[in-house]
Each structure stands twice: as structure tokens, then as C-alpha cells.
PDB file of C-alpha atoms in Angstrom:
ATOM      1  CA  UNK A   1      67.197  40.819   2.399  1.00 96.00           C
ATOM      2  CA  UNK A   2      64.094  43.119   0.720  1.00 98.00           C
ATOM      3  CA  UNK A   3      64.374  44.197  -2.471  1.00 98.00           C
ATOM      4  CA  UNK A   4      63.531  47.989  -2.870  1.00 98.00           C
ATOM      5  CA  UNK A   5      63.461  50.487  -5.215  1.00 98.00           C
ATOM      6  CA  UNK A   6      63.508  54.127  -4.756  1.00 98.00           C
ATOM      7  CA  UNK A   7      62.746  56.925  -6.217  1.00 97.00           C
ATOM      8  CA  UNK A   8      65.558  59.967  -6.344  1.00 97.00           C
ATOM      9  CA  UNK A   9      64.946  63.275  -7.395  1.00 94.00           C
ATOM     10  CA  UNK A  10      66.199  66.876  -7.064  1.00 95.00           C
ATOM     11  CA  UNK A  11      65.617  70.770  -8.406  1.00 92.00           C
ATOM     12  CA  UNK A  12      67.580  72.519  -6.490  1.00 92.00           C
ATOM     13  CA  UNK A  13      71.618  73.686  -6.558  1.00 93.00           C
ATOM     14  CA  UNK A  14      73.734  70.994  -8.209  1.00 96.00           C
ATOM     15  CA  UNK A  15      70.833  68.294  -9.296  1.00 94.00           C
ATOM     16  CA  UNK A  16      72.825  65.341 -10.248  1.00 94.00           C
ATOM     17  CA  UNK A  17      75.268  65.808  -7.756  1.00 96.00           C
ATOM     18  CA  UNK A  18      72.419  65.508  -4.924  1.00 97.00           C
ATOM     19  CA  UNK A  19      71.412  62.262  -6.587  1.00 97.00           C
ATOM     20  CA  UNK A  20      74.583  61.041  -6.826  1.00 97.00           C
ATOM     21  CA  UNK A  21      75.510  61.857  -3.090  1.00 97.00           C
ATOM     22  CA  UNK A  22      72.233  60.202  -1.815  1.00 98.00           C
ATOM     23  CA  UNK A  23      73.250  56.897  -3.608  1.00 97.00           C
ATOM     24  CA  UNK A  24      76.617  56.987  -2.669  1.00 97.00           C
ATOM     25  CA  UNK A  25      75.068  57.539   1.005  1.00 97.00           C
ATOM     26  CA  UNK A  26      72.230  54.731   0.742  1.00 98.00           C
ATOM     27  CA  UNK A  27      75.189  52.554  -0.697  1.00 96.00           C
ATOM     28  CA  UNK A  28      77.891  53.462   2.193  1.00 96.00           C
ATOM     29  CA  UNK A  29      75.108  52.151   5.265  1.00 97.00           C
ATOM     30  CA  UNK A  30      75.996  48.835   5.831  1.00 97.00           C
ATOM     31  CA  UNK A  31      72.619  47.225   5.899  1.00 98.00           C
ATOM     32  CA  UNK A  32      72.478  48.469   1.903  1.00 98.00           C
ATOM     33  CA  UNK A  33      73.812  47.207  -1.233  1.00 98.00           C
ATOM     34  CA  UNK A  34      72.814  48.942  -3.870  1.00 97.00           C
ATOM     35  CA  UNK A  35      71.870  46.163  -7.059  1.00 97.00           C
ATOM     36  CA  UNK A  36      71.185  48.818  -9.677  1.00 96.00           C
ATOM     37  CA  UNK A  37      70.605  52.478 -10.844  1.00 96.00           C
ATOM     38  CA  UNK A  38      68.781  53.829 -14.014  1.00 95.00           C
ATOM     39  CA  UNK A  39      69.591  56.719 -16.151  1.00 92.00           C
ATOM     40  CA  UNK A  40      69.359  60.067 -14.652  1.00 92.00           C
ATOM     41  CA  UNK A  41      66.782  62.218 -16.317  1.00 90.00           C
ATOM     42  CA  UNK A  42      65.431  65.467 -16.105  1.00 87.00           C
ATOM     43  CA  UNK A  43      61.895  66.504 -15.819  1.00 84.00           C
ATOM     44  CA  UNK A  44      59.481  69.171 -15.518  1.00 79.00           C
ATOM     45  CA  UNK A  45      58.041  70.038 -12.149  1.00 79.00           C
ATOM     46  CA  UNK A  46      54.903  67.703 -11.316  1.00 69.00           C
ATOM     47  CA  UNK A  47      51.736  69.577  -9.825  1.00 66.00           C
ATOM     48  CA  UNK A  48      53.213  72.600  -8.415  1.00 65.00           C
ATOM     49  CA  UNK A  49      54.979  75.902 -10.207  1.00 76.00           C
ATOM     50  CA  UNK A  50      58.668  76.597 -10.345  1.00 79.00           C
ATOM     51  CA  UNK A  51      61.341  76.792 -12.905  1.00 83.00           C
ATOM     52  CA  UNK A  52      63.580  74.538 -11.425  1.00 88.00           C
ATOM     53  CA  UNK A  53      62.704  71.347 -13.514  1.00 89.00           C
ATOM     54  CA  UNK A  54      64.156  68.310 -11.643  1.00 88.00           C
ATOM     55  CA  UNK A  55      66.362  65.419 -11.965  1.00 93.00           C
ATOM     56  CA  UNK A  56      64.822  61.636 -11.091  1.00 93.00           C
ATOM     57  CA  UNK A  57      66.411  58.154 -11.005  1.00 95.00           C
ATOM     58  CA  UNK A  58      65.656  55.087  -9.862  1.00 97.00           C
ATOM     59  CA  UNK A  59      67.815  53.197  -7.682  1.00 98.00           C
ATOM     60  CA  UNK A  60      67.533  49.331  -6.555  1.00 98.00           C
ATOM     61  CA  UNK A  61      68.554  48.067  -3.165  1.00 98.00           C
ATOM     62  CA  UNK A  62      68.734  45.135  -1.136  1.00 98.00           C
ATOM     63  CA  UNK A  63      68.335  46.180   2.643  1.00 98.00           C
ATOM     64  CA  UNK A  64      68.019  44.051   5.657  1.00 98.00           C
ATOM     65  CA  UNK A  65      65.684  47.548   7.079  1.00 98.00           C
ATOM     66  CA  UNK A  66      62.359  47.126   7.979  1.00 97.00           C
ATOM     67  CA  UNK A  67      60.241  49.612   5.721  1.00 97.00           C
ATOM     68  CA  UNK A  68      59.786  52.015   8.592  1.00 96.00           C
ATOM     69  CA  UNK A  69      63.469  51.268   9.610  1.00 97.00           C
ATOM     70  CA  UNK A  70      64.329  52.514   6.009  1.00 97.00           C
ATOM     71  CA  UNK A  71      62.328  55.439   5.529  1.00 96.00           C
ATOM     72  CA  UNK A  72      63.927  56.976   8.648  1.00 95.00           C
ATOM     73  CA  UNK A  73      67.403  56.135   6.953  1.00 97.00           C
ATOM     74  CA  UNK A  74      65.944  58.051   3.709  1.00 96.00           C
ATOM     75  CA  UNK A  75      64.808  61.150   5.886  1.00 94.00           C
ATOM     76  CA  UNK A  76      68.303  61.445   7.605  1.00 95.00           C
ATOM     77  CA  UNK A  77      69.796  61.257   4.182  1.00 97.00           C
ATOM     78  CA  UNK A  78      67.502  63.683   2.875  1.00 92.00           C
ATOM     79  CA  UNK A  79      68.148  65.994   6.214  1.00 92.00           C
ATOM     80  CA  UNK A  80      72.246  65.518   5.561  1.00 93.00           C
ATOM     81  CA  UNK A  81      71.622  67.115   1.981  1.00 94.00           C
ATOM     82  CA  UNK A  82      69.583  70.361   3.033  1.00 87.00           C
ATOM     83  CA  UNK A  83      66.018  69.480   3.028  1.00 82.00           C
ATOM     84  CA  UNK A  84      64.148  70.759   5.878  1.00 77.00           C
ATOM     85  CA  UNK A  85      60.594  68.881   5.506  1.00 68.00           C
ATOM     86  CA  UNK A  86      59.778  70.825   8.485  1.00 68.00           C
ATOM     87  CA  UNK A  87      58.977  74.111   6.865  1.00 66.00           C
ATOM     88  CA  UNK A  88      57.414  72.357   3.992  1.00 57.00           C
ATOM     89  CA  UNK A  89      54.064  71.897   2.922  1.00 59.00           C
ATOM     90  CA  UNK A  90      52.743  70.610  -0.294  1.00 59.00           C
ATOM     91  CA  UNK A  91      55.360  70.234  -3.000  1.00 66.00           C
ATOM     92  CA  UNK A  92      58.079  72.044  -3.006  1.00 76.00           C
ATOM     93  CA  UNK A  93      61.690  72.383  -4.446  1.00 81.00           C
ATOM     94  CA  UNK A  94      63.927  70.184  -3.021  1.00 86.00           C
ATOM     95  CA  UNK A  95      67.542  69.296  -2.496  1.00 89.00           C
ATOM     96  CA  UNK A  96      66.751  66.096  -2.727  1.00 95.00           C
ATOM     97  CA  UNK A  97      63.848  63.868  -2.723  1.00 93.00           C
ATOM     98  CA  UNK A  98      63.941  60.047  -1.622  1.00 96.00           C
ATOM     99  CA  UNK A  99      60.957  57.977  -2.354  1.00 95.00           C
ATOM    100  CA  UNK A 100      60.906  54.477  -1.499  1.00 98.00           C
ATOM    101  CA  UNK A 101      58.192  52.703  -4.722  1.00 98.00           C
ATOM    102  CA  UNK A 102      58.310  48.972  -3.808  1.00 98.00           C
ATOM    103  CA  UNK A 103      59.542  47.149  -0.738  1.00 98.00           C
ATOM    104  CA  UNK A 104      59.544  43.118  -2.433  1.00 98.00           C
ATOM    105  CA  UNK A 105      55.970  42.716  -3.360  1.00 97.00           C
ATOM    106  CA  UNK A 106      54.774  44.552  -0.160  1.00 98.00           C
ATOM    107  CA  UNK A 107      51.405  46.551   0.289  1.00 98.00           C
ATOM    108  CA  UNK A 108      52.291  48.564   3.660  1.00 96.00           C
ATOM    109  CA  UNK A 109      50.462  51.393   5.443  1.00 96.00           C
ATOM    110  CA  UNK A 110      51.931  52.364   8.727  1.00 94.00           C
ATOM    111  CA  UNK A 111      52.378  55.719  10.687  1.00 93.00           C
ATOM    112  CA  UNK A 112      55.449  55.676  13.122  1.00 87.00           C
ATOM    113  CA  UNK A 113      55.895  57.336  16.483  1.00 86.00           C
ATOM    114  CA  UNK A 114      56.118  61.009  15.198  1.00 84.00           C
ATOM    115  CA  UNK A 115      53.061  60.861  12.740  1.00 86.00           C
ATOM    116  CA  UNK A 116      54.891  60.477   9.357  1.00 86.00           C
ATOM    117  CA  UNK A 117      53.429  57.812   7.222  1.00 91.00           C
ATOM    118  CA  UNK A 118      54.706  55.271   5.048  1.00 95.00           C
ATOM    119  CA  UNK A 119      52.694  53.872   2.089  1.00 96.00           C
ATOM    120  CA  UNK A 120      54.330  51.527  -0.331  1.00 97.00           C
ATOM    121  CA  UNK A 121      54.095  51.125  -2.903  1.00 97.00           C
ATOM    122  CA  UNK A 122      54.333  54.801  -3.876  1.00 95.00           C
ATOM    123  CA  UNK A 123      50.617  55.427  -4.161  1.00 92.00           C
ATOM    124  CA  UNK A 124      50.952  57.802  -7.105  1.00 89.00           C
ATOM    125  CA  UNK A 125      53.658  55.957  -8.769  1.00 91.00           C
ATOM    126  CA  UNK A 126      51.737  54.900 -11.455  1.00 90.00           C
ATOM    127  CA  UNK A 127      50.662  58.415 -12.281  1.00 86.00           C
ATOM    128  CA  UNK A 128      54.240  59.644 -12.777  1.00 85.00           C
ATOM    129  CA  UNK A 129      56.033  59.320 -16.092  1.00 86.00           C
ATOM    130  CA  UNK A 130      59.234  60.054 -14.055  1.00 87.00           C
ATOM    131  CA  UNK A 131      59.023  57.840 -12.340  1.00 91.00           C
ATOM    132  CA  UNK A 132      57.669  54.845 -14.596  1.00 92.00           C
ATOM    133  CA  UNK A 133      60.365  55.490 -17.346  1.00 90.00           C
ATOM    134  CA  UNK A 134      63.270  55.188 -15.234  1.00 93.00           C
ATOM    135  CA  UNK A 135      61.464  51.974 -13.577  1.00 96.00           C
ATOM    136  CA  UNK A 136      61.686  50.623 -17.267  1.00 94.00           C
ATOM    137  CA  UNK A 137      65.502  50.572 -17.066  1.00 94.00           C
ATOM    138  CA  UNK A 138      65.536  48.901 -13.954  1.00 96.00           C
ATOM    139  CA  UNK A 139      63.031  46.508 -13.129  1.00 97.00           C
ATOM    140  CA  UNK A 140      60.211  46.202 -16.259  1.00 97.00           C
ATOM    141  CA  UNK A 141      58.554  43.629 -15.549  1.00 97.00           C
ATOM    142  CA  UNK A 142      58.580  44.234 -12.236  1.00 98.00           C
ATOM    143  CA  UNK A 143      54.575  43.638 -10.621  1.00 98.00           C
ATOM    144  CA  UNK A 144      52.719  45.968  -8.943  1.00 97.00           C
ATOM    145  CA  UNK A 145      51.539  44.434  -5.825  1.00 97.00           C
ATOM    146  CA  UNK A 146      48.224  46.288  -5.854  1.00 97.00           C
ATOM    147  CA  UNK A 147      47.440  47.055  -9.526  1.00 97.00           C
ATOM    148  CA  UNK A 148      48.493  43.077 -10.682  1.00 98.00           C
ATOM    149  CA  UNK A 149      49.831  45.254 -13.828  1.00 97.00           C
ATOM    150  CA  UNK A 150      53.745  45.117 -14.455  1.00 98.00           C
ATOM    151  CA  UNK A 151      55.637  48.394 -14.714  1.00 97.00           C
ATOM    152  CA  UNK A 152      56.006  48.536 -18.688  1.00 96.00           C
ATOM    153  CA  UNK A 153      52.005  47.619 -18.466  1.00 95.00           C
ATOM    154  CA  UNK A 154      50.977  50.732 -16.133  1.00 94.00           C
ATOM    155  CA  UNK A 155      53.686  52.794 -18.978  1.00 91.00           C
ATOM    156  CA  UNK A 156      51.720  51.627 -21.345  1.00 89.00           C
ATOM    157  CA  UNK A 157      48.443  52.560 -20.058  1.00 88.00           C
ATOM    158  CA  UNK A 158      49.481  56.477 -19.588  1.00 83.00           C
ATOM    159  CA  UNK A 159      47.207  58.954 -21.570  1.00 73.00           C
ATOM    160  CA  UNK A 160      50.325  58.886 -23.897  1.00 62.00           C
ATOM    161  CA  UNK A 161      53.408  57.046 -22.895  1.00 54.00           C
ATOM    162  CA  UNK A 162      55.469  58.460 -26.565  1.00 51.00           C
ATOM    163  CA  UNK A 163      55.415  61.940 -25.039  1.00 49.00           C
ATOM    164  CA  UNK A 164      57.317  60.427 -21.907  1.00 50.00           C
ATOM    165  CA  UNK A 165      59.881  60.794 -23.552  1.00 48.00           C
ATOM    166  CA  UNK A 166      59.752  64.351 -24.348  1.00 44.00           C
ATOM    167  CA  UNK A 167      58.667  64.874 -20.869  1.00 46.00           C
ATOM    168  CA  UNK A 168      61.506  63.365 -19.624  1.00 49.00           C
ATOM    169  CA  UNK A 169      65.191  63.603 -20.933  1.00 52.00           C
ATOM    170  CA  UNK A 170      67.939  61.496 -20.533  1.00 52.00           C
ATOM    171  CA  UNK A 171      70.938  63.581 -19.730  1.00 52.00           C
ATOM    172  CA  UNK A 172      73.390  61.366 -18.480  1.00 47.00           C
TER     173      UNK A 172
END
């Protein structure tokens, strides 16, 4: 079984209780067991305007998917909760949001039958302080497969990883 972690997040209607229902749904498939969760937290929108600021966790899985096999699961998932990717473009708010950040210590870049692509890990994760600070709950010294850097290293190398904190809230 792979080892995965993925990235949850919503900023729309009842925030926590979108992140809670996509775990509870990721843990209810039978080819998923979910091995941990971090805190929720909230955060303000990244790279695009809106007041809805957003609620992010990390959750950790073991899955017998394929990464392509998974990231369908995570688009259902996302499609059972109200999002409709197909009238998005760019960011947007979001009912929910399902990210997947590592697959074991995979580097993977594929495109599936209908054009959507899959790039693990996350290729911004390392950007995102909302992601990175809930990664330090559940897997720290987790490596990076491409950047040879664990995750409380790339925290640690933000412009200013203190203000993370401020930038992110723990609320439950």
C-alpha cells in the first residue's frame, strides 16, 4: 500500500464540515485507510480575491490506488460535495478542494484519457504556508522527493515561516 498525503481545503458554505465529509468519504472507500489528519486551520485566500478565507488540513492515507486511480477517486469526491471544475478556471472558491502532495517518495507526471493532469508531488507545495504547516503535524520530516529538503526544512526556508502562523490559524 502507498502512502499519501493530501491536501483538503474549503471556502465555501459550511468549511469544516466539507473537510470533514471528504475524509469521512476518502476513509469509507475500501481501498483507503486513513493513518492520520492534522489540525484544521483557516487561511487567507492564496493568489486570487475573495472574502471567503478557507479552511486546509492535511490528511494521510494508505491506498492500494494507483496515483491516477486516486485522483479520479478525489474528483468524484470533490463532484459529490458541489464542485463543478467544469465551469472553473483559475482559482476559485470552492466547496471543497482535494490535493493529493506526495504519493510514497514518487515524482509522477501523467495526463489521463480526458486531459487532466496529475503532478505529484504538489508542484507548488512548497510555496504554500497552508499547506507546509499542517504537513508539520503530520509527517515533518517527511522528504521531498524532488527538492531532497524535508518538510520542516522547505518551512524553514519561507521568506518568514513566524508569520505562518498568523497566516494561518488553528481553529479546531
Amino acid at each position: 500500500m502507498a502512502l499519501v498525503y493530501l491536501g483538503l481545503g474549503s471556502n465555501l458554505g459550511d468549511r469544516v464540515g466539507y473537510v470533514q465529509q471528504a475524509t469521512s468519504l476518502l476513509s469509507g472507500d475500501d481501498n483507503i485507510k486513513l493513518v492520520g489528519t492534522s489540525s484544521f486551520y483557516e487561511t487567507e485566500p492564496w493568489h486570487f480575491k475573495t472574502d471567503n478565507w478557507f479552511v486546509n488540513a492535511i490528511v494521510a492515507i494508505s491506498t492500494t490506488y494507483s496515483p491516477m486511480e486516486l485522483l479520479h477517486v478525489c474528483l468524484r469526491i470533490e463532484n459529490q460535495l458541489g464542485r463543478d471544475r467544469k465551469n472553473e478556471s483559475g482559482y476559485n472558491d470552492r466547496t471543497i478542494d482535494i490535493d493529493i502532495i506526495f504519493y510514497d517518495n514518487q515524482i509522477i507526471n501523467e495526463t489521463d484519457d480526458d486531459g487532466r493532469e496529475l503532478t505529484i508531488p504538489h508542484p507548488r507545495m512548497h510555496e504554500r504556508a497552508f499547506m507546509l504547516v499542517p504537513m508539520l503535524e503530520v509527517a515533518p520530516s517527511f522528504v521531498h522527493p524532488v527538492l531532497n529538503k524535508t518538510v520542516s526544512d522547505i518551512y524553514e526556508e519561507l521568506d518568514d515561516p513566524e508569520s505562518v502562523y498568523l497566516y494561518g490559524t488553528r481553529i479546531i
